Amino acid sequence: MSDLLTASPDKVGTADEIAAGHLASADGIETTESPASAEHTRGTGSIVSAEKVGEMRDGVSAEEVGSTESIVSTEHTASAGSFASTDHGTSTESVASTERFASAGGMASIGNARPRLGFLGTGWIGRHRMEAIARSGVAEVAMISDPSAEMVAEAAKAAPGAQVADSFDALLDAGLDGIVIATPSALHAEQSIRALESGAAVFCQKPLGRTAAEVRAVVDAARAADRLLSVDLSYRFTEGMTRIKERVENGELGRIFGVDLTFHNAYGPDKPWFYDPALSGGGCVMDLGVHLVDLALWTLGFPAVESVSSQLYAGGEPLGGRTDRVEDYATATVELAGGASVRLACSWRLNAGTDAVIAASFFGTGGGAEMRNVGGSFYDFSADLFHGTGRESLAAPPDDWGGGAATDWARRLAAGERFDPAAERLVDVARVLDGIYGR
């Protein structure tokens, strides 16, 4: 099977040519649903078989459409007024203030040269992260690649001057400064390593890998190549979480001892590979719980994890030790050094009476704080500070946050940043996920 990983790199054209049908049809653009070659998978975990990866056909852009974070009605999107996170099916324009970007990850000043970026996977999430970066003006959308001519044509509307590559190799051979990866989860680690080894910085959709071993291999590759590596952990860039983290860090909440996080989704992925543990790495925890684990550890400054326990369910039944299904409901408790206890719950297709229930609550000896979605929205959030029975607003909609992580990475790349040791924290998050899955 021809694919974006192994196809010849000599077919490159402009986005306008692809959109006009002059370069390749959908059948002519190779798919990324193929096994990673053995020579590029060292340290990334098991190699996906051709049969298994073949089941992801039509799913390369499906992370963008299939992820349960991306199902929002057109009516809701239109009513938003301003566009928010494409994790939730809306268009993205997320150029937040310098202050907010700095507090979320330490944004550096922008240099004169604009990095040339390539985009692997231009379905829902990939395309809208591309649009966020393009609108920020900090980087050039130089090249795009997707197996679907329709997806390429949509991307061309936002970047009409971009070249189109029919293979991953073409992106690697183009001398790009950075590559944005939005492909199915089974391909993230291998593709990220190849991009880093080619000399490109990487911004990857979550999860960076299906296991902590895969994530460790990518971080090691970034360190060895001295290239900037970031993952789309977008909720860090909501105004609400930014304000809550500030309160935690300045001691206003006292010693944090309790953290409750929730992400229930009334919908579920529509691509088969999400339900195959070998391809996805897991179910709702891998899709949604990764954000919850990250928010807890990031807000608290990544304290050491002392223990992890969990209960996983599929179709209302305990999953037990079954490895042929993924969970659609999960609860977990994470005990941290210093005494804080983190409880999290996430699900697909839960009968919750609304589109989504998303919340992050932090309770300390001096006060509490909570971010919560508004009216079942996937993108509108409010945040409040608690003192006793009193409540003070910290943030309210609208908030253009969805492309914040991507734009921050592009800004830092433009400033000349290379490997950031903070990427090690990605491994910490992945280890907690491994603990939840009992591996």
GROMACS .gro file of C-alpha atoms in nm:
model
  439
    1MET     CA    1   0.000   0.000   0.000
    2SER     CA    2   0.143   0.341  -0.091
    3ASP     CA    3   0.142   0.591   0.190
    4LEU     CA    4   0.259   0.926   0.319
    5LEU     CA    5   0.542   0.760   0.506
    6THR     CA    6   0.706   0.583   0.216
    7ALA     CA    7   0.585   0.739  -0.109
    8SER     CA    8   0.814   0.913  -0.353
    9PRO     CA    9   0.869   1.276  -0.255
   10ASP     CA   10   0.884   1.418  -0.606
   11LYS     CA   11   0.520   1.518  -0.642
   12VAL     CA   12   0.491   1.868  -0.505
   13GLY     CA   13   0.256   2.138  -0.625
   14THR     CA   14   0.088   2.450  -0.498
   15ALA     CA   15  -0.234   2.438  -0.299
   16ASP     CA   16  -0.405   2.624  -0.580
   17GLU     CA   17  -0.308   2.345  -0.823
   18ILE     CA   18  -0.442   2.078  -0.592
   19ALA     CA   19  -0.763   2.270  -0.529
   20ALA     CA   20  -0.810   2.300  -0.905
   21GLY     CA   21  -0.754   1.927  -0.949
   22HIS     CA   22  -0.440   1.974  -1.157
   23LEU     CA   23  -0.198   1.772  -0.947
   24ALA     CA   24  -0.368   1.478  -0.782
   25SER     CA   25  -0.702   1.325  -0.710
   26ALA     CA   26  -0.793   1.183  -0.371
   27ASP     CA   27  -0.675   0.843  -0.497
   28GLY     CA   28  -0.349   1.000  -0.614
   29ILE     CA   29  -0.253   1.139  -0.276
   30GLU     CA   30  -0.111   0.857  -0.070
   31THR     CA   31  -0.255   0.779   0.270
   32THR     CA   32  -0.081   0.790   0.606
   33GLU     CA   33  -0.264   0.479   0.716
   34SER     CA   34   0.030   0.245   0.674
   35PRO     CA   35   0.275   0.063   0.899
   36ALA     CA   36   0.572   0.268   1.010
   37SER     CA   37   0.898   0.131   0.874
   38ALA     CA   38   1.105  -0.064   1.124
   39GLU     CA   39   1.412   0.152   1.080
   40HIS     CA   40   1.227   0.455   1.212
   41THR     CA   41   1.042   0.296   1.504
   42ARG     CA   42   1.329   0.231   1.739
   43GLY     CA   43   1.223   0.299   2.095
   44THR     CA   44   0.868   0.394   2.000
   45GLY     CA   45   0.693   0.077   2.106
   46SER     CA   46   0.532  -0.187   1.888
   47ILE     CA   47   0.519  -0.155   1.510
   48VAL     CA   48   0.164  -0.141   1.380
   49SER     CA   49   0.088  -0.412   1.126
   50ALA     CA   50  -0.021  -0.329   0.774
   51GLU     CA   51  -0.350  -0.503   0.840
   52LYS     CA   52  -0.414  -0.300   1.154
   53VAL     CA   53  -0.315   0.034   1.009
   54GLY     CA   54  -0.512  -0.040   0.697
   55GLU     CA   55  -0.822  -0.028   0.913
   56MET     CA   56  -0.753   0.343   0.964
   57ARG     CA   57  -0.809   0.418   0.594
   58ASP     CA   58  -0.998   0.744   0.558
   59GLY     CA   59  -0.894   0.820   0.915
   60VAL     CA   60  -0.574   1.022   0.868
   61SER     CA   61  -0.777   1.337   0.902
   62ALA     CA   62  -1.021   1.155   1.125
   63GLU     CA   63  -0.844   1.257   1.442
   64GLU     CA   64  -0.968   1.601   1.352
   65VAL     CA   65  -1.323   1.483   1.275
   66GLY     CA   66  -1.342   1.162   1.474
   67SER     CA   67  -1.216   1.283   1.809
   68THR     CA   68  -1.509   1.337   2.041
   69GLU     CA   69  -1.373   1.679   2.117
   70SER     CA   70  -1.465   1.784   1.765
   71ILE     CA   71  -1.839   1.723   1.743
   72VAL     CA   72  -2.027   2.050   1.777
   73SER     CA   73  -2.328   2.158   1.580
   74THR     CA   74  -2.305   2.429   1.316
   75GLU     CA   75  -2.566   2.616   1.511
   76HIS     CA   76  -2.344   2.624   1.820
   77THR     CA   77  -2.047   2.734   1.614
   78ALA     CA   78  -2.236   3.016   1.451
   79SER     CA   79  -2.373   3.135   1.782
   80ALA     CA   80  -2.024   3.160   1.930
   81GLY     CA   81  -1.960   3.489   1.759
   82SER     CA   82  -1.586   3.434   1.763
   83PHE     CA   83  -1.423   3.104   1.675
   84ALA     CA   84  -1.270   2.882   1.938
   85SER     CA   85  -1.104   2.542   1.972
   86THR     CA   86  -1.101   2.305   1.679
   87ASP     CA   87  -1.070   2.022   1.926
   88HIS     CA   88  -1.440   2.099   1.949
   89GLY     CA   89  -1.533   2.131   1.589
   90THR     CA   90  -1.513   2.507   1.549
   91SER     CA   91  -1.279   2.721   1.344
   92THR     CA   92  -0.983   2.862   1.528
   93GLU     CA   93  -0.842   3.205   1.575
   94SER     CA   94  -0.649   3.207   1.893
   95VAL     CA   95  -0.396   3.486   1.911
   96ALA     CA   96  -0.406   3.550   2.285
   97SER     CA   97  -0.222   3.821   2.469
   98THR     CA   98   0.152   3.801   2.530
   99GLU     CA   99   0.083   3.784   2.901
  100ARG     CA  100  -0.135   3.477   2.869
  101PHE     CA  101   0.104   3.295   2.636
  102ALA     CA  102   0.395   3.371   2.865
  103SER     CA  103   0.213   3.235   3.171
  104ALA     CA  104   0.116   2.920   2.980
  105GLY     CA  105   0.462   2.827   2.866
  106GLY     CA  106   0.713   3.110   2.854
  107MET     CA  107   0.677   3.278   2.516
  108ALA     CA  108   0.992   3.434   2.381
  109SER     CA  109   1.014   3.747   2.169
  110ILE     CA  110   0.975   3.705   1.795
  111GLY     CA  111   1.276   3.732   1.565
  112ASN     CA  112   1.277   3.878   1.217
  113ALA     CA  113   1.268   3.553   1.015
  114ARG     CA  114   0.943   3.364   0.981
  115PRO     CA  115   0.975   2.986   1.014
  116ARG     CA  116   0.860   2.779   0.715
  117LEU     CA  117   0.612   2.518   0.835
  118GLY     CA  118   0.469   2.199   0.687
  119PHE     CA  119   0.135   2.051   0.789
  120LEU     CA  120   0.088   1.673   0.787
  121GLY     CA  121  -0.287   1.608   0.804
  122THR     CA  122  -0.518   1.897   0.719
  123GLY     CA  123  -0.849   1.760   0.838
  124TRP     CA  124  -1.051   1.937   1.105
  125ILE     CA  125  -0.793   1.995   1.375
  126GLY     CA  126  -0.487   2.015   1.151
  127ARG     CA  127  -0.648   2.270   0.921
  128HIS     CA  128  -0.769   2.494   1.198
  129ARG     CA  129  -0.442   2.487   1.388
  130MET     CA  130  -0.286   2.589   1.055
  131GLU     CA  131  -0.532   2.876   1.027
  132ALA     CA  132  -0.450   2.994   1.380
  133ILE     CA  133  -0.078   3.005   1.301
  134ALA     CA  134  -0.138   3.171   0.963
  135ARG     CA  135  -0.354   3.442   1.118
  136SER     CA  136  -0.094   3.511   1.385
  137GLY     CA  137   0.155   3.602   1.112
  138VAL     CA  138   0.448   3.452   1.303
  139ALA     CA  139   0.519   3.170   1.058
  140GLU     CA  140   0.476   3.081   0.691
  141VAL     CA  141   0.246   2.797   0.586
  142ALA     CA  142   0.489   2.660   0.330
  143MET     CA  143   0.365   2.307   0.258
  144ILE     CA  144   0.062   2.089   0.328
  145SER     CA  145  -0.001   1.716   0.289
  146ASP     CA  146  -0.314   1.506   0.324
  147PRO     CA  147  -0.447   1.195   0.147
  148SER     CA  148  -0.779   1.366   0.078
  149ALA     CA  149  -0.799   1.613  -0.211
  150GLU     CA  150  -1.102   1.764  -0.040
  151MET     CA  151  -0.906   1.831   0.278
  152VAL     CA  152  -0.617   1.980   0.078
  153ALA     CA  153  -0.860   2.206  -0.107
  154GLU     CA  154  -1.005   2.329   0.222
  155ALA     CA  155  -0.657   2.397   0.357
  156ALA     CA  156  -0.569   2.582   0.036
  157LYS     CA  157  -0.837   2.840   0.113
  158ALA     CA  158  -0.638   2.949   0.417
  159ALA     CA  159  -0.295   2.908   0.257
  160PRO     CA  160  -0.334   2.948  -0.122
  161GLY     CA  161   0.039   2.991  -0.177
  162ALA     CA  162   0.141   2.674   0.006
  163GLN     CA  163   0.296   2.386  -0.186
  164VAL     CA  164   0.130   2.045  -0.163
  165ALA     CA  165   0.332   1.730  -0.100
  166ASP     CA  166   0.197   1.385  -0.176
  167SER     CA  167   0.411   1.213   0.088
  168PHE     CA  168   0.559   1.254   0.431
  169ASP     CA  169   0.901   1.212   0.273
  170ALA     CA  170   0.833   1.521   0.062
  171LEU     CA  171   0.777   1.723   0.378
  172LEU     CA  172   1.095   1.585   0.533
  173ASP     CA  173   1.299   1.667   0.221
  174ALA     CA  174   1.168   2.022   0.190
  175GLY     CA  175   1.404   2.175   0.447
  176LEU     CA  176   1.115   2.302   0.663
  177ASP     CA  177   1.175   2.466   0.999
  178GLY     CA  178   0.884   2.288   1.162
  179ILE     CA  179   0.616   2.026   1.096
  180VAL     CA  180   0.267   2.021   1.248
  181ILE     CA  181   0.133   1.665   1.282
  182ALA     CA  182  -0.240   1.589   1.294
  183THR     CA  183  -0.270   1.222   1.197
  184PRO     CA  184  -0.410   0.914   1.377
  185SER     CA  185  -0.260   0.839   1.717
  186ALA     CA  186  -0.073   0.525   1.609
  187LEU     CA  187   0.144   0.736   1.378
  188HIS     CA  188   0.228   1.028   1.608
  189ALA     CA  189   0.544   0.897   1.771
  190GLU     CA  190   0.702   0.753   1.457
  191GLN     CA  191   0.624   1.058   1.245
  192SER     CA  192   0.743   1.298   1.517
  193ILE     CA  193   1.075   1.113   1.549
  194ARG     CA  194   1.134   1.116   1.174
  195ALA     CA  195   1.054   1.487   1.156
  196LEU     CA  196   1.287   1.569   1.445
  197GLU     CA  197   1.567   1.358   1.298
  198SER     CA  198   1.526   1.548   0.971
  199GLY     CA  199   1.601   1.872   1.156
  200ALA     CA  200   1.246   2.007   1.189
  201ALA     CA  201   1.078   2.125   1.508
  202VAL     CA  202   0.751   1.941   1.582
  203PHE     CA  203   0.406   2.038   1.701
  204CYS     CA  204   0.194   1.724   1.742
  205GLN     CA  205  -0.167   1.656   1.826
  206LYS     CA  206  -0.229   1.469   2.147
  207PRO     CA  207  -0.145   1.203   2.240
  208LEU     CA  208   0.220   1.230   2.146
  209GLY     CA  209   0.242   0.854   2.189
  210ARG     CA  210   0.019   0.565   2.291
  211THR     CA  211   0.245   0.474   2.583
  212ALA     CA  212   0.503   0.644   2.802
  213ALA     CA  213   0.773   0.450   2.613
  214GLU     CA  214   0.664   0.606   2.284
  215VAL     CA  215   0.651   0.953   2.438
  216ARG     CA  216   0.996   0.905   2.594
  217ALA     CA  217   1.136   0.808   2.252
  218VAL     CA  218   1.001   1.127   2.094
  219VAL     CA  219   1.133   1.350   2.373
  220ASP     CA  220   1.473   1.183   2.348
  221ALA     CA  221   1.472   1.244   1.972
  222ALA     CA  222   1.390   1.611   2.027
  223ARG     CA  223   1.672   1.644   2.280
  224ALA     CA  224   1.920   1.470   2.050
  225ALA     CA  225   1.820   1.689   1.755
  226ASP     CA  226   1.801   2.002   1.972
  227ARG     CA  227   1.461   2.091   1.824
  228LEU     CA  228   1.153   2.248   1.978
  229LEU     CA  229   0.881   1.993   2.059
  230SER     CA  230   0.527   2.078   2.171
  231VAL     CA  231   0.193   1.899   2.195
  232ASP     CA  232  -0.155   2.043   2.151
  233LEU     CA  233  -0.253   2.051   2.518
  234SER     CA  234  -0.481   2.338   2.438
  235TYR     CA  235  -0.673   2.380   2.765
  236ARG     CA  236  -0.363   2.531   2.925
  237PHE     CA  237  -0.434   2.833   2.705
  238THR     CA  238  -0.787   2.902   2.823
  239GLU     CA  239  -0.809   3.226   3.015
  240GLY     CA  240  -0.974   3.040   3.301
  241MET     CA  241  -0.689   2.792   3.355
  242THR     CA  242  -0.430   3.065   3.312
  243ARG     CA  243  -0.593   3.267   3.593
  244ILE     CA  244  -0.634   2.963   3.817
  245LYS     CA  245  -0.270   2.865   3.775
  246GLU     CA  246  -0.168   3.219   3.871
  247ARG     CA  247  -0.370   3.191   4.195
  248VAL     CA  248  -0.217   2.856   4.277
  249GLU     CA  249   0.138   2.977   4.213
  250ASN     CA  250   0.104   3.297   4.416
  251GLY     CA  251  -0.029   3.103   4.714
  252GLU     CA  252  -0.372   3.263   4.722
  253LEU     CA  253  -0.540   2.924   4.751
  254GLY     CA  254  -0.300   2.801   5.018
  255ARG     CA  255  -0.186   2.439   5.007
  256ILE     CA  256  -0.380   2.250   4.738
  257PHE     CA  257  -0.508   1.920   4.872
  258GLY     CA  258  -0.795   1.831   4.639
  259VAL     CA  259  -0.838   1.845   4.262
  260ASP     CA  260  -1.146   1.727   4.070
  261LEU     CA  261  -1.147   1.712   3.689
  262THR     CA  262  -1.423   1.602   3.451
  263PHE     CA  263  -1.466   1.565   3.074
  264HIS     CA  264  -1.791   1.390   2.979
  265ASN     CA  265  -1.888   1.395   2.614
  266ALA     CA  266  -2.230   1.310   2.474
  267TYR     CA  267  -2.073   1.191   2.150
  268GLY     CA  268  -1.810   0.942   2.045
  269PRO     CA  269  -1.549   0.906   1.770
  270ASP     CA  270  -1.679   0.807   1.428
  271LYS     CA  271  -1.362   0.634   1.303
  272PRO     CA  272  -1.303   0.262   1.372
  273TRP     CA  273  -0.937   0.304   1.472
  274PHE     CA  274  -1.041   0.492   1.786
  275TYR     CA  275  -1.191   0.167   1.916
  276ASP     CA  276  -0.889  -0.054   1.850
  277PRO     CA  277  -0.651  -0.040   2.150
  278ALA     CA  278  -0.351  -0.127   1.930
  279LEU     CA  279  -0.412   0.177   1.714
  280SER     CA  280  -0.550   0.432   1.959
  281GLY     CA  281  -0.367   0.333   2.276
  282GLY     CA  282  -0.694   0.358   2.468
  283GLY     CA  283  -1.041   0.507   2.470
  284CYS     CA  284  -1.184   0.814   2.640
  285VAL     CA  285  -0.885   0.845   2.875
  286MET     CA  286  -0.644   0.869   2.583
  287ASP     CA  287  -0.879   1.105   2.395
  288LEU     CA  288  -1.007   1.328   2.676
  289GLY     CA  289  -0.842   1.225   3.002
  290VAL     CA  290  -0.499   1.328   2.874
  291HIS     CA  291  -0.615   1.689   2.901
  292LEU     CA  292  -0.734   1.635   3.260
  293VAL     CA  293  -0.411   1.473   3.375
  294ASP     CA  294  -0.208   1.747   3.209
  295LEU     CA  295  -0.414   2.028   3.363
  296ALA     CA  296  -0.377   1.883   3.714
  297LEU     CA  297  -0.001   1.832   3.694
  298TRP     CA  298   0.070   2.153   3.502
  299THR     CA  299  -0.132   2.371   3.740
  300LEU     CA  300   0.039   2.222   4.045
  301GLY     CA  301   0.389   2.247   3.900
  302PHE     CA  302   0.430   1.876   3.816
  303PRO     CA  303   0.474   1.727   4.164
  304ALA     CA  304   0.587   1.366   4.187
  305VAL     CA  305   0.313   1.106   4.139
  306GLU     CA  306   0.296   0.853   4.423
  307SER     CA  307   0.013   0.626   4.310
  308VAL     CA  308  -0.252   0.582   4.041
  309SER     CA  309  -0.572   0.376   4.062
  310SER     CA  310  -0.860   0.354   3.819
  311GLN     CA  311  -1.184   0.190   3.710
  312LEU     CA  312  -1.249   0.150   3.336
  313TYR     CA  313  -1.581   0.059   3.176
  314ALA     CA  314  -1.703  -0.032   2.829
  315GLY     CA  315  -2.074  -0.035   2.756
  316GLY     CA  316  -2.152  -0.005   3.126
  317GLU     CA  317  -1.948  -0.313   3.221
  318PRO     CA  318  -1.610  -0.314   3.397
  319LEU     CA  319  -1.339  -0.359   3.137
  320GLY     CA  320  -1.128  -0.576   3.363
  321GLY     CA  321  -0.819  -0.705   3.191
  322ARG     CA  322  -0.968  -0.716   2.842
  323THR     CA  323  -0.738  -0.586   2.572
  324ASP     CA  324  -0.977  -0.612   2.277
  325ARG     CA  325  -1.191  -0.311   2.372
  326VAL     CA  326  -1.137   0.048   2.480
  327GLU     CA  327  -1.305   0.223   2.768
  328ASP     CA  328  -1.594   0.465   2.718
  329TYR     CA  329  -1.617   0.563   3.086
  330ALA     CA  330  -1.335   0.597   3.336
  331THR     CA  331  -1.261   0.722   3.683
  332ALA     CA  332  -0.917   0.754   3.837
  333THR     CA  333  -0.744   0.877   4.149
  334VAL     CA  334  -0.390   1.012   4.139
  335GLU     CA  335  -0.208   1.068   4.469
  336LEU     CA  336   0.066   1.331   4.456
  337ALA     CA  337   0.370   1.406   4.668
  338GLY     CA  338   0.275   1.664   4.927
  339GLY     CA  339  -0.061   1.506   4.994
  340ALA     CA  340  -0.282   1.633   4.711
  341SER     CA  341  -0.539   1.390   4.574
  342VAL     CA  342  -0.656   1.422   4.213
  343ARG     CA  343  -0.984   1.264   4.103
  344LEU     CA  344  -1.079   1.254   3.738
  345ALA     CA  345  -1.366   1.119   3.531
  346CYS     CA  346  -1.418   1.112   3.155
  347SER     CA  347  -1.647   0.943   2.907
  348TRP     CA  348  -1.786   0.908   2.558
  349ARG     CA  349  -2.162   0.900   2.493
  350LEU     CA  350  -2.258   0.952   2.857
  351ASN     CA  351  -2.624   1.031   2.928
  352ALA     CA  352  -2.533   1.363   3.087
  353GLY     CA  353  -2.826   1.574   2.962
  354THR     CA  354  -2.601   1.809   2.766
  355ASP     CA  355  -2.334   1.806   2.495
  356ALA     CA  356  -2.045   1.813   2.737
  357VAL     CA  357  -1.956   1.846   3.104
  358ILE     CA  358  -1.605   1.985   3.141
  359ALA     CA  359  -1.465   2.111   3.471
  360ALA     CA  360  -1.140   2.154   3.662
  361SER     CA  361  -1.166   2.235   4.034
  362PHE     CA  362  -0.881   2.306   4.276
  363PHE     CA  363  -0.933   2.320   4.653
  364GLY     CA  364  -0.678   2.455   4.898
  365THR     CA  365  -0.645   2.557   5.261
  366GLY     CA  366  -0.693   2.923   5.165
  367GLY     CA  367  -0.955   2.902   4.893
  368GLY     CA  368  -1.073   2.725   4.582
  369ALA     CA  369  -1.103   2.785   4.210
  370GLU     CA  370  -1.289   2.622   3.926
  371MET     CA  371  -1.312   2.640   3.548
  372ARG     CA  372  -1.631   2.499   3.399
  373ASN     CA  373  -1.788   2.492   3.054
  374VAL     CA  374  -2.092   2.711   3.002
  375GLY     CA  375  -2.424   2.559   2.899
  376GLY     CA  376  -2.275   2.232   2.776
  377SER     CA  377  -2.042   2.413   2.535
  378PHE     CA  378  -1.718   2.260   2.413
  379TYR     CA  379  -1.547   2.598   2.386
  380ASP     CA  380  -1.708   2.852   2.623
  381PHE     CA  381  -1.568   2.848   2.978
  382SER     CA  382  -1.607   3.050   3.294
  383ALA     CA  383  -1.373   3.047   3.592
  384ASP     CA  384  -1.437   3.150   3.951
  385LEU     CA  385  -1.240   3.200   4.270
  386PHE     CA  386  -1.398   3.067   4.593
  387HIS     CA  387  -1.352   3.191   4.949
  388GLY     CA  388  -1.596   3.023   5.184
  389THR     CA  389  -1.938   3.079   5.030
  390GLY     CA  390  -1.814   3.377   4.828
  391ARG     CA  391  -1.745   3.364   4.456
  392GLU     CA  392  -1.537   3.596   4.237
  393SER     CA  393  -1.528   3.575   3.858
  394LEU     CA  394  -1.187   3.516   3.704
  395ALA     CA  395  -1.284   3.463   3.339
  396ALA     CA  396  -1.589   3.445   3.114
  397PRO     CA  397  -1.663   3.397   2.744
  398PRO     CA  398  -1.569   3.486   2.479
  399ASP     CA  399  -1.217   3.350   2.480
  400ASP     CA  400  -1.030   3.259   2.160
  401TRP     CA  401  -0.811   2.988   2.308
  402GLY     CA  402  -0.819   2.688   2.077
  403GLY     CA  403  -0.511   2.766   1.867
  404GLY     CA  404  -0.311   2.900   2.159
  405ALA     CA  405  -0.076   2.605   2.194
  406ALA     CA  406   0.000   2.594   1.821
  407THR     CA  407   0.057   2.968   1.796
  408ASP     CA  408   0.276   2.968   2.107
  409TRP     CA  409   0.495   2.695   1.954
  410ALA     CA  410   0.524   2.892   1.629
  411ARG     CA  411   0.616   3.211   1.817
  412ARG     CA  412   0.883   3.033   2.014
  413LEU     CA  413   1.019   2.872   1.698
  414ALA     CA  414   1.032   3.214   1.531
  415ALA     CA  415   1.230   3.340   1.831
  416GLY     CA  416   1.493   3.072   1.768
  417GLU     CA  417   1.407   2.842   2.057
  418ARG     CA  418   1.538   2.488   2.038
  419PHE     CA  419   1.484   2.191   2.272
  420ASP     CA  420   1.292   2.288   2.584
  421PRO     CA  421   1.356   2.061   2.886
  422ALA     CA  422   0.991   2.119   2.981
  423ALA     CA  423   0.913   1.856   2.716
  424GLU     CA  424   1.011   1.602   2.983
  425ARG     CA  425   0.678   1.677   3.148
  426LEU     CA  426   0.505   1.511   2.852
  427VAL     CA  427   0.654   1.185   2.977
  428ASP     CA  428   0.514   1.251   3.326
  429VAL     CA  429   0.163   1.283   3.183
  430ALA     CA  430   0.206   0.968   2.975
  431ARG     CA  431   0.321   0.771   3.280
  432VAL     CA  432   0.001   0.861   3.462
  433LEU     CA  433  -0.199   0.743   3.161
  434ASP     CA  434  -0.003   0.417   3.166
  435GLY     CA  435  -0.095   0.388   3.535
  436ILE     CA  436  -0.464   0.440   3.460
  437TYR     CA  437  -0.444   0.163   3.201
  438GLY     CA  438  -0.252  -0.062   3.440
  439ARG     CA  439   0.053  -0.100   3.220
   0.00000   0.00000   0.00000
